[in-house]
PDB file of C-alpha atoms and ligand atoms in Angstrom:
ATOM      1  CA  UNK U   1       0.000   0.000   0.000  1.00 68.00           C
ATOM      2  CA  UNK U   2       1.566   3.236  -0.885  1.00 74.00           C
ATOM      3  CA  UNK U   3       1.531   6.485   1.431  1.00 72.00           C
ATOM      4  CA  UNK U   4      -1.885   8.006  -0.464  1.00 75.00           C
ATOM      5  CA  UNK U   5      -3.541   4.691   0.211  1.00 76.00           C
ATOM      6  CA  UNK U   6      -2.421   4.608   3.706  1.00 76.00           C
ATOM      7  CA  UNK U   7      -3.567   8.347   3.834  1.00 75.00           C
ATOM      8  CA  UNK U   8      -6.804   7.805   2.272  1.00 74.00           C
ATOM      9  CA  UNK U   9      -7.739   5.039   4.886  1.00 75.00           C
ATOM     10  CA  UNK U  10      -6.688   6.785   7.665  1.00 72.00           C
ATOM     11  CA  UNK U  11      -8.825   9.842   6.724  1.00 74.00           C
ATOM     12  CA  UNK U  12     -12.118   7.689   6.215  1.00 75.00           C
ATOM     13  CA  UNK U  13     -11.148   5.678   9.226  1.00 75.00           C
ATOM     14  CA  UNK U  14     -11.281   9.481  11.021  1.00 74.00           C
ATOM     15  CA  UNK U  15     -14.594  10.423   9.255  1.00 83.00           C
ATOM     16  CA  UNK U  16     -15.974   6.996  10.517  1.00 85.00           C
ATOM     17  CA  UNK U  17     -15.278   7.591  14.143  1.00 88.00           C
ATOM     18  CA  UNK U  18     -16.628  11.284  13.728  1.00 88.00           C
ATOM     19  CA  UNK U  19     -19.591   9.939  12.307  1.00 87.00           C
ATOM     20  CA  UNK U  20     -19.997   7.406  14.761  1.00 91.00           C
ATOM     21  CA  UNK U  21     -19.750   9.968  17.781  1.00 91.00           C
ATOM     22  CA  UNK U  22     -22.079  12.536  16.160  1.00 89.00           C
ATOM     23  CA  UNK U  23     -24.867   9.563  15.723  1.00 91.00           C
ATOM     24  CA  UNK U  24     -24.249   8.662  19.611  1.00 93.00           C
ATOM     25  CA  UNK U  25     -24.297  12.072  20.920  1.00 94.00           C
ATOM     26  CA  UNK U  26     -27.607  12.981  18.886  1.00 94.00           C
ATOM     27  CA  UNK U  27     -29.391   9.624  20.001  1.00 95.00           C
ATOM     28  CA  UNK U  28     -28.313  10.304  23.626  1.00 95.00           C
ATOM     29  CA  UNK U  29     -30.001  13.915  23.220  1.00 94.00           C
ATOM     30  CA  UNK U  30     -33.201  12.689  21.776  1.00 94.00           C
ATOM     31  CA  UNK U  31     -33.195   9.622  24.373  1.00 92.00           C
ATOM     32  CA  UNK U  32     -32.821  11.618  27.140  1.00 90.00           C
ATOM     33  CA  UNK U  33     -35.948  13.726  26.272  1.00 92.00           C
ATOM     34  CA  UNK U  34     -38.117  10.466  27.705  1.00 89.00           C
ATOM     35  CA  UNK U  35     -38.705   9.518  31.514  1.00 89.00           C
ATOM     36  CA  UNK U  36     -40.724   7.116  33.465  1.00 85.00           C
ATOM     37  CA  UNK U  37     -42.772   8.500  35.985  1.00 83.00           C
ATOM     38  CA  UNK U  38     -41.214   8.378  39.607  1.00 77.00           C
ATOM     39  CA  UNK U  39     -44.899   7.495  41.528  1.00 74.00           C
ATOM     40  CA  UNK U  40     -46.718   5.046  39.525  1.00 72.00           C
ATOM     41  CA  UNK U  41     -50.854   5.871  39.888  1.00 77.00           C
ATOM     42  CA  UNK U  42     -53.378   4.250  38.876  1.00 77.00           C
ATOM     43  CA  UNK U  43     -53.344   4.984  34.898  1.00 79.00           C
ATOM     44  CA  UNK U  44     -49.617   4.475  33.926  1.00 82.00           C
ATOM     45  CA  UNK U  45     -47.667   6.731  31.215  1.00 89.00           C
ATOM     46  CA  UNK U  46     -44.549   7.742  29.925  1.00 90.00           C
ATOM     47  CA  UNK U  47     -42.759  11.194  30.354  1.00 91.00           C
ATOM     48  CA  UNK U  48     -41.326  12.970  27.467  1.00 93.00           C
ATOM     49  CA  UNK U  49     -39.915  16.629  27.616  1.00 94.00           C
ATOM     50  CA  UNK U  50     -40.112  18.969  24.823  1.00 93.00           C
ATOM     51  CA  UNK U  51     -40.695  22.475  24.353  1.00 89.00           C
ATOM     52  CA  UNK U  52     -40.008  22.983  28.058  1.00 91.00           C
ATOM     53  CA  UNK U  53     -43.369  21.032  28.906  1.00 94.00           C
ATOM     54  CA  UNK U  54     -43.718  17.517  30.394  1.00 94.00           C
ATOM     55  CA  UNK U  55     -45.783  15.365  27.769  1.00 95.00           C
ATOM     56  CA  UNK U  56     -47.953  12.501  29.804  1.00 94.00           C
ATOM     57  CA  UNK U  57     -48.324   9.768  27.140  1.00 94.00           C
ATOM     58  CA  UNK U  58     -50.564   6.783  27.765  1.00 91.00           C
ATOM     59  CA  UNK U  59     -49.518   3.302  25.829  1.00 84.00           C
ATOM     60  CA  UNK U  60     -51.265   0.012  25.508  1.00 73.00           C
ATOM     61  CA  UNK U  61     -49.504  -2.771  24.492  1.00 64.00           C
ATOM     62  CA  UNK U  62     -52.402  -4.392  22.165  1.00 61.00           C
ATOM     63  CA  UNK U  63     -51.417  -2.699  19.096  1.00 65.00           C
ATOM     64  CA  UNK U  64     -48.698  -0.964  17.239  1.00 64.00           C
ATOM     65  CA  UNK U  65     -50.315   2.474  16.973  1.00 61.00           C
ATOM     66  CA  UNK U  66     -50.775   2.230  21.161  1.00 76.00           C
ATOM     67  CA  UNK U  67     -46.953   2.318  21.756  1.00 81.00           C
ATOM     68  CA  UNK U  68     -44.852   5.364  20.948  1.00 86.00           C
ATOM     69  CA  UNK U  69     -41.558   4.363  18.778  1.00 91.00           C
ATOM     70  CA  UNK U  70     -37.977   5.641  18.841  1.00 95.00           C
ATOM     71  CA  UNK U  71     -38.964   7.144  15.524  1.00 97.00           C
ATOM     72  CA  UNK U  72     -41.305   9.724  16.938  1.00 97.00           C
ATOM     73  CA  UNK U  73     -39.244  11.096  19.390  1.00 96.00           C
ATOM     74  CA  UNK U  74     -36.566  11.569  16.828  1.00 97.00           C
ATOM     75  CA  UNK U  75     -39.091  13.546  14.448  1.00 98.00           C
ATOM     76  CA  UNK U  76     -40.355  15.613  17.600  1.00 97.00           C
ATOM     77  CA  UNK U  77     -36.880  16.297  18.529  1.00 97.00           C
ATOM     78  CA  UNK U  78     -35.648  17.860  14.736  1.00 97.00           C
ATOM     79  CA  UNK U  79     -38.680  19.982  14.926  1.00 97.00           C
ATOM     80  CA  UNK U  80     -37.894  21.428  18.587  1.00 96.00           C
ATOM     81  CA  UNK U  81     -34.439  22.126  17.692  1.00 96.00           C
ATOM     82  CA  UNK U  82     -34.538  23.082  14.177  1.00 97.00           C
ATOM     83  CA  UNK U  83     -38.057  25.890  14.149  1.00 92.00           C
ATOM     84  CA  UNK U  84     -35.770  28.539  12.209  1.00 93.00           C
ATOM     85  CA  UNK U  85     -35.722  26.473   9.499  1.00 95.00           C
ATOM     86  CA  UNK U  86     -38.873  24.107   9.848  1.00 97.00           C
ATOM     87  CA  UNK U  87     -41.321  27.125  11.835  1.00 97.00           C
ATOM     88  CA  UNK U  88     -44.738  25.575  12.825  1.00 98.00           C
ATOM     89  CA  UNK U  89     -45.999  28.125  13.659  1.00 98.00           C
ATOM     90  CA  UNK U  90     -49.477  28.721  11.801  1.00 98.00           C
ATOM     91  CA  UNK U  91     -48.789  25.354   9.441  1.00 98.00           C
ATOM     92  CA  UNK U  92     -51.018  23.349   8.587  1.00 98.00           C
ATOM     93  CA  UNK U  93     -49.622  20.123   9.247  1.00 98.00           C
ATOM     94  CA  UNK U  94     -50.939  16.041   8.690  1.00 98.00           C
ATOM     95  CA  UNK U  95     -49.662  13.272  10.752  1.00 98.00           C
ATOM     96  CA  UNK U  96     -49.906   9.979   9.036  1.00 98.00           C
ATOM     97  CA  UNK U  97     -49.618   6.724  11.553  1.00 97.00           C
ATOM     98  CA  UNK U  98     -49.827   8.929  14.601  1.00 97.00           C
ATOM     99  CA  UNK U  99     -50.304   6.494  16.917  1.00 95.00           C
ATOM    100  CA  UNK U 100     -49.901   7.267  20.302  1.00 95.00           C
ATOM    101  CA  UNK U 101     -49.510  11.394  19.289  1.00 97.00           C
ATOM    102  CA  UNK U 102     -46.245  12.615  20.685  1.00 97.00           C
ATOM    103  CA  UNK U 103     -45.060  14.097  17.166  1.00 98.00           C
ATOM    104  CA  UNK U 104     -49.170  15.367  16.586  1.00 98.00           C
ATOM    105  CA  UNK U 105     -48.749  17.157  20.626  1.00 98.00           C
ATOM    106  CA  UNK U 106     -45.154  18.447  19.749  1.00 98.00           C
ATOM    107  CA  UNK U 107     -45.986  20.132  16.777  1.00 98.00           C
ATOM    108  CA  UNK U 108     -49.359  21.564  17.940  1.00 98.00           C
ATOM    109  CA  UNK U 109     -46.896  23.060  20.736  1.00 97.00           C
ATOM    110  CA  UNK U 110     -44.971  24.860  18.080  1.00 97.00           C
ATOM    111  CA  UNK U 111     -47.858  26.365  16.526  1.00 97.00           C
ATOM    112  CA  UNK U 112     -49.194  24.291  14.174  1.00 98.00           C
ATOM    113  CA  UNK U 113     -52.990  23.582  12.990  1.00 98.00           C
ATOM    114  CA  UNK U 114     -52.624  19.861  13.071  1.00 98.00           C
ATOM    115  CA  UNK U 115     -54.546  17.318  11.831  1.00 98.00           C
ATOM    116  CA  UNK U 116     -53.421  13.496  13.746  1.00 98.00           C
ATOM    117  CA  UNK U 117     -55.058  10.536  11.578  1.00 98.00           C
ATOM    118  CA  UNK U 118     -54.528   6.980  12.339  1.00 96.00           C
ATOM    119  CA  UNK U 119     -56.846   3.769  12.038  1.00 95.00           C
ATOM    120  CA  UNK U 120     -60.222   3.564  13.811  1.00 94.00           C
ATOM    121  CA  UNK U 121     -58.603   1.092  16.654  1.00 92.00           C
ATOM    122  CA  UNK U 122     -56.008   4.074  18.084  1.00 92.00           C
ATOM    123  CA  UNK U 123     -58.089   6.919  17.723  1.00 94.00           C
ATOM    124  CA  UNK U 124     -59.424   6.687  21.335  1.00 93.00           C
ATOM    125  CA  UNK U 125     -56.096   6.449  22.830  1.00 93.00           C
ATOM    126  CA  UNK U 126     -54.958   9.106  20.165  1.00 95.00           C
ATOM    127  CA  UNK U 127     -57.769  11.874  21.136  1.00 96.00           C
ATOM    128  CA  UNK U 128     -56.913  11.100  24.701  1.00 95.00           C
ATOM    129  CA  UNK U 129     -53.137  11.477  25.121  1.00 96.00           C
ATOM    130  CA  UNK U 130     -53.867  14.723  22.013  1.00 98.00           C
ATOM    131  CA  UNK U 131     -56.405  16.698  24.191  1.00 97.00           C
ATOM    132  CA  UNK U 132     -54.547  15.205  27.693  1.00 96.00           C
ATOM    133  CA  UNK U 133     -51.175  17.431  26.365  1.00 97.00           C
ATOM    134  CA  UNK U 134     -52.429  19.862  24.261  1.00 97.00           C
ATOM    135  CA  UNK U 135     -55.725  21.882  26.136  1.00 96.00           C
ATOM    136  CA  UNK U 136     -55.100  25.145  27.163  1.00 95.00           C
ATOM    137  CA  UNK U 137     -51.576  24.898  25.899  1.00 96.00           C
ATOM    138  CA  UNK U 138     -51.708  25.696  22.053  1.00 96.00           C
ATOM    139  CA  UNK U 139     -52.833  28.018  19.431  1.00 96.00           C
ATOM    140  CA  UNK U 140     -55.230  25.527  17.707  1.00 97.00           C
ATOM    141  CA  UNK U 141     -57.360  22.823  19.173  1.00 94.00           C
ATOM    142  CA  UNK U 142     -55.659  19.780  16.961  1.00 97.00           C
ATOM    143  CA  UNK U 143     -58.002  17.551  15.374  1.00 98.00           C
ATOM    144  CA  UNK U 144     -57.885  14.338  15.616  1.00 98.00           C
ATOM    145  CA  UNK U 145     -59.687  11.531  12.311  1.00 98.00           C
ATOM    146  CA  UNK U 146     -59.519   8.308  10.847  1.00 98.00           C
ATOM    147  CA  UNK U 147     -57.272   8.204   8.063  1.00 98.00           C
ATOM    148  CA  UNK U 148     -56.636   4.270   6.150  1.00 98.00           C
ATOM    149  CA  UNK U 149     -53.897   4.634   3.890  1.00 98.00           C
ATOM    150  CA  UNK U 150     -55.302   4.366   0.118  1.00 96.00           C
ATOM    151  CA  UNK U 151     -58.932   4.406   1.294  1.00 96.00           C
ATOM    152  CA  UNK U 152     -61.618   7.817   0.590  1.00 96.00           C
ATOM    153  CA  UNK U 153     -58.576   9.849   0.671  1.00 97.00           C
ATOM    154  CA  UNK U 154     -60.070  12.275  -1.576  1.00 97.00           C
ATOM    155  CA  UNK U 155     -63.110  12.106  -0.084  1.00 97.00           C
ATOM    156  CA  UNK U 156     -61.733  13.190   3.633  1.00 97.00           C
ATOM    157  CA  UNK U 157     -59.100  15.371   2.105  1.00 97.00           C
ATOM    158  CA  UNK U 158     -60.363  16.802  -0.970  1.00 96.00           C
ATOM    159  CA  UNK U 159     -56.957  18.957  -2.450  1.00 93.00           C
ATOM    160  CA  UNK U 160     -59.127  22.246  -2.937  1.00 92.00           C
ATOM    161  CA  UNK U 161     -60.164  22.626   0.974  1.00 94.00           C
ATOM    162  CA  UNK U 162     -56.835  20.859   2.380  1.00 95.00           C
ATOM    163  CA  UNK U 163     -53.973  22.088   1.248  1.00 96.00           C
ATOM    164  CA  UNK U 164     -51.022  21.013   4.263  1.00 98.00           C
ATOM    165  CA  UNK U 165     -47.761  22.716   4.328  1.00 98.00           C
ATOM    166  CA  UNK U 166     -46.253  19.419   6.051  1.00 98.00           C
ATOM    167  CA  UNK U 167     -47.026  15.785   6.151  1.00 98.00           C
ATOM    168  CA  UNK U 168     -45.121  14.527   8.894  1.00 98.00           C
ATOM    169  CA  UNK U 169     -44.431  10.497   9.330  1.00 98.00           C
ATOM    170  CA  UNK U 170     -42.709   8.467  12.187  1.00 98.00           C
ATOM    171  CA  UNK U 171     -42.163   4.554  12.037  1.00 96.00           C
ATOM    172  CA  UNK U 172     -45.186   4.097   9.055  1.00 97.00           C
ATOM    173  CA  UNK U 173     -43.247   2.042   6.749  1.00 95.00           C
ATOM    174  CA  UNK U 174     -42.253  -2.237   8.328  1.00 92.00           C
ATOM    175  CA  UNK U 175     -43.939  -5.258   7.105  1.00 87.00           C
ATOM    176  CA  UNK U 176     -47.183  -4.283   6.413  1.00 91.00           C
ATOM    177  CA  UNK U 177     -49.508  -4.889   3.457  1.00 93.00           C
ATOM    178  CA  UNK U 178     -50.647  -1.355   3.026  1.00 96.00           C
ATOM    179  CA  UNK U 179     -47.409  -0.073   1.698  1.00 95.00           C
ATOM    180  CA  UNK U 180     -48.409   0.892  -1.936  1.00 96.00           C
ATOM    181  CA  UNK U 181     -51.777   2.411  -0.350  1.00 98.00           C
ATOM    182  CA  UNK U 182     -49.209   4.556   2.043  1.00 98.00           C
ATOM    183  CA  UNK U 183     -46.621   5.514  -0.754  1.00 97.00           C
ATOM    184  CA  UNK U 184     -50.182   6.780  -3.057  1.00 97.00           C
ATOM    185  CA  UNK U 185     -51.726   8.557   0.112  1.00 98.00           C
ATOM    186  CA  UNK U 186     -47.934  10.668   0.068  1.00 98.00           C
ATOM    187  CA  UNK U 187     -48.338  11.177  -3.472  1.00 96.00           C
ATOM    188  CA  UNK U 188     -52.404  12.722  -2.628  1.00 97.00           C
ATOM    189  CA  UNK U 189     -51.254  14.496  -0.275  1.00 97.00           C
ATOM    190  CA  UNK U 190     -48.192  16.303  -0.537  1.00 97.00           C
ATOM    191  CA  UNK U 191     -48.695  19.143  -3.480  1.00 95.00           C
ATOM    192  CA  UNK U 192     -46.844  21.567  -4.797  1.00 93.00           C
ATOM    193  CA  UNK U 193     -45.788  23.162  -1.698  1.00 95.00           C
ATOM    194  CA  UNK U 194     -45.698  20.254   0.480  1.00 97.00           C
ATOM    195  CA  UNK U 195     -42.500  19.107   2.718  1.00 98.00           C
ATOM    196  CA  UNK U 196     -42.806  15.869   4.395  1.00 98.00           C
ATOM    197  CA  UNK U 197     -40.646  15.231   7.339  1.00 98.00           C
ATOM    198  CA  UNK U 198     -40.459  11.325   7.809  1.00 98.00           C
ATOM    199  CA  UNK U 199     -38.584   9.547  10.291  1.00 98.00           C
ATOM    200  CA  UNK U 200     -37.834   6.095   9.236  1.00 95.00           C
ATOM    201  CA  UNK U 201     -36.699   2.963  11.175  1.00 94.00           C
ATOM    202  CA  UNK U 202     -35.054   0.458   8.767  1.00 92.00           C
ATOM    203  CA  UNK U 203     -35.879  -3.057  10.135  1.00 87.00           C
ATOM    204  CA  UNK U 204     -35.823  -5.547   6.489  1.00 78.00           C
ATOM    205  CA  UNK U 205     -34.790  -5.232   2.963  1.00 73.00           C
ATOM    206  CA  UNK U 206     -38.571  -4.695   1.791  1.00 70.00           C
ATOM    207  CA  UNK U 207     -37.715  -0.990   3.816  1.00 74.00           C
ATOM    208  CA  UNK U 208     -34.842  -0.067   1.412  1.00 81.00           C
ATOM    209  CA  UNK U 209     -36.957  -0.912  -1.287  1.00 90.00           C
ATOM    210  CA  UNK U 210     -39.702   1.629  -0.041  1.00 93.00           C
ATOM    211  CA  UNK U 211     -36.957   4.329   0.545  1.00 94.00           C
ATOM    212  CA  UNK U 212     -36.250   3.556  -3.482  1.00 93.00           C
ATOM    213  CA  UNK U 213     -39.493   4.356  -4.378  1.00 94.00           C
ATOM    214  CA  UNK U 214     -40.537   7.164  -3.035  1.00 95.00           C
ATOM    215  CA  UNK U 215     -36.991   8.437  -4.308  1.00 95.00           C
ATOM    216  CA  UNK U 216     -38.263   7.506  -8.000  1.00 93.00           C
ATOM    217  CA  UNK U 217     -41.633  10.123  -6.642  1.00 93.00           C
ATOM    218  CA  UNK U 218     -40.151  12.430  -4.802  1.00 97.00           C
ATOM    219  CA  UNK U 219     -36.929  14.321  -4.269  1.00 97.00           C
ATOM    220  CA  UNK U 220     -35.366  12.961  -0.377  1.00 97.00           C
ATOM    221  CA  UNK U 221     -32.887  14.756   1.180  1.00 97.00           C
ATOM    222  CA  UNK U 222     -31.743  12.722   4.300  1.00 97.00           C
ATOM    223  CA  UNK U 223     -31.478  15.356   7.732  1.00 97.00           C
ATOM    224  CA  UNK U 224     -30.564  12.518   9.964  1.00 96.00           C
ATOM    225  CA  UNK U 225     -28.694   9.702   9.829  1.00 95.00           C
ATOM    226  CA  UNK U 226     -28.425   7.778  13.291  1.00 96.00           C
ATOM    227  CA  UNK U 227     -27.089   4.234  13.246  1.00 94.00           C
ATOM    228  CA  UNK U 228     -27.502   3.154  16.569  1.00 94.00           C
ATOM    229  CA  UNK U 229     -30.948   3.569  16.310  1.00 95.00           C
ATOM    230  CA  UNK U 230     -31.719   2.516  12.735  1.00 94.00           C
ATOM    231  CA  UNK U 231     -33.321   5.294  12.153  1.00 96.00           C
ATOM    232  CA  UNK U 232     -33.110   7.860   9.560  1.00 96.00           C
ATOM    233  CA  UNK U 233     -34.911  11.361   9.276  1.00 97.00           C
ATOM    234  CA  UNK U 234     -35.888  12.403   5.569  1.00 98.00           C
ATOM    235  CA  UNK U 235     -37.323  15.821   4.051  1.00 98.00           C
ATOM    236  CA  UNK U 236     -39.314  15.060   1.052  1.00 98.00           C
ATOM    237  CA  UNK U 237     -40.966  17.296  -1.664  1.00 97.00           C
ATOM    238  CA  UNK U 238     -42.403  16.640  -5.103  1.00 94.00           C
ATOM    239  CA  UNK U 239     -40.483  15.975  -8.075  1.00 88.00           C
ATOM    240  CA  UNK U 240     -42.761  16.890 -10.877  1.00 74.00           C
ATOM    241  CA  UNK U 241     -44.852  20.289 -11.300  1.00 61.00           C
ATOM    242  CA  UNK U 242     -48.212  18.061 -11.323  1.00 57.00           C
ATOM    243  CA  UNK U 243     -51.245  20.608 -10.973  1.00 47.00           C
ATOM    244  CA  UNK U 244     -52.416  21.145  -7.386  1.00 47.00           C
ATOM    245  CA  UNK U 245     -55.723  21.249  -7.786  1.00 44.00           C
ATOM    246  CA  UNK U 246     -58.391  18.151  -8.633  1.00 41.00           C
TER     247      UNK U 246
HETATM  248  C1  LIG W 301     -45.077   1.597  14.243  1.00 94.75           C
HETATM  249  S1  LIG W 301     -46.500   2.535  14.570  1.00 94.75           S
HETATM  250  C2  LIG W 301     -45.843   4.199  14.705  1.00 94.75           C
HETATM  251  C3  LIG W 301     -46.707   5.058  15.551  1.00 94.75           C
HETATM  252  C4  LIG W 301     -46.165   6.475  15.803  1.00 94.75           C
HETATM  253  N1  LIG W 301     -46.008   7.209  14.572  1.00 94.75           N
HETATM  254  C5  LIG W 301     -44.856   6.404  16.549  1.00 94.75           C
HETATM  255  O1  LIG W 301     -43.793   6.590  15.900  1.00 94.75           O
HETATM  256  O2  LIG W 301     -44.871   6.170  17.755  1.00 94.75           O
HETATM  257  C6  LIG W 301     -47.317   2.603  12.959  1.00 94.75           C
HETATM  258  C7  LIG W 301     -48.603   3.380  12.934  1.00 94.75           C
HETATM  259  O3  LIG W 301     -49.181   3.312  11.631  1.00 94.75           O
HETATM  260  C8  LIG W 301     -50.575   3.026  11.746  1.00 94.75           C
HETATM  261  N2  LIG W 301     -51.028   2.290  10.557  1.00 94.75           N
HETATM  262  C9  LIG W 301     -50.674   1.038  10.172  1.00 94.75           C
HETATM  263  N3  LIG W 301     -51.303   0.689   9.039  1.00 94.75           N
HETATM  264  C10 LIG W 301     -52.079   1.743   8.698  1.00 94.75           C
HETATM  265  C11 LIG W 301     -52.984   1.974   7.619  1.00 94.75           C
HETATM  266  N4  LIG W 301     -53.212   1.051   6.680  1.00 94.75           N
HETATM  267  N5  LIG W 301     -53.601   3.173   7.551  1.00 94.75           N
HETATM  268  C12 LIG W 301     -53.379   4.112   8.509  1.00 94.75           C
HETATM  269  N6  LIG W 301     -52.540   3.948   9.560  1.00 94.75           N
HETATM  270  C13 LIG W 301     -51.912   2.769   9.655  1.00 94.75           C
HETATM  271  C14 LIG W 301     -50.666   2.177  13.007  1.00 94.75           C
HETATM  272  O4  LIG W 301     -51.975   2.165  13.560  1.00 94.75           O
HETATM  273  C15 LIG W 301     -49.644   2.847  13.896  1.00 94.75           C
HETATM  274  O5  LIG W 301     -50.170   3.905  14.640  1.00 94.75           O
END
């Protein structure tokens, strides 16, 4: 090996390690923002701090919507720290998947008008921990609907009342069957104007496949990258100058 190789390795040997330590000191920042209640009373729930305010968020362990994932509080963290670039404030925002609500609650805490839609089965817990976090503490009273990937879409959303500035996603794409309805419900609803902010945990191949996709739909520029966590944050917007009205 001559003295440029040797060089060469050493310097992406360096970046590696820098790398490595910038993933490990982010996903100590955004796991620290989580705490487990020192009194347990009757109804049990999980701390999370952001915006200065304690978030009270009840899980169930029944299904996947009724637990919050890593994912979230990576989303809810870029927003917190990152409102100069990403403001909330006044957006109209869409949470697809928004299971137990902590990304919904965060961003309705920065401002937004935001509209949390999940499957029928999680909206109770949804609307609960939503209004539990959110009353008397934000601009706009978030509202919380049914939304089933690929299913009355239009109908629920037509594009000339509901026009969102963001669609934000945490943990919706693992080994479900529903991915082609998800990828077409992006495609409804993010126009011209759109940025989707999607946090993505990467579990099985069929996952890289989605991320090369919605790459051939929309243009993804990757915020975070962290590792330990298998989880990467995306911005999305459209690629083509389709007409935003229907
Ligand atoms: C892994 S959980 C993530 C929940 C939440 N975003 C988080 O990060 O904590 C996936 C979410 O997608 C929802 N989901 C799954 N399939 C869906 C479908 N076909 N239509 C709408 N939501 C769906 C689930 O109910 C669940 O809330």
């Amino acid at each position: 090996m001559d003295t440029q190789q040797s060089n060469a390795r050493k310097e992406d040997s360096k970046t590696k390690e820098e790398d490595a330590a910038v993933d490990a000191e982010l996903a100590k920042a955004i796991m620290s923002r989580s705490f487990h209640p020192s009194i347990l009373g009757p109804e049990p729930w999980e701390g999370y701090i952001f915006s200065d305010l304690e978030i009270r968020i009840k899980e169930s362990t029944d299904l996947y919507g009724a637990v919050l994932w890593p994912s979230a509080m990576v989303l809810c963290h870029f927003l917190e720290t990152n409102h100069d670039e990403h403001n909330m404030m006044d957006k109209n925002v869409i949470e697809l998947g928004a299971g137990t609500g902590l990304v919904s609650i965060v961003s309705s805490l920065l401002g937004a008008k935001v509209t949390s839609t999940d499957l029928p089965d999680v909206l109770g817990n949804l609307q609960y921990n939503v209004m539990r976090n959110t009353k008397g503490r934000c601009k706009y009273i978030p509202l919380v609907t049914e939304l089933f990937w690929g299913q009355e879409v239009e109908q629920r959303f037509p594009r000339a009342t509901h026009c969102f500035d963001y669609i934000l996603a945490a943990d919706v794409v693992y080994s479900h069957p529903y991915l082609e309805e998800l990828m077409d419900t992006f495609d409804y609803l993010c126009q011209e104007n759109t940025q989707i902010l999607w946090a993505m945990r990467f579990r099985l191949d069929k996952e890289n496949r989605f991320v090369d996709r919605f790459r051939q739909r929309f243009n993804l520029e990757e915020l975070y990258n962290l590792p330990s966590l298998s989880i990467k944050l995306y911005r999305a917007w459209r690629r083509d100058e389709r007409a935003t009205t229907s």
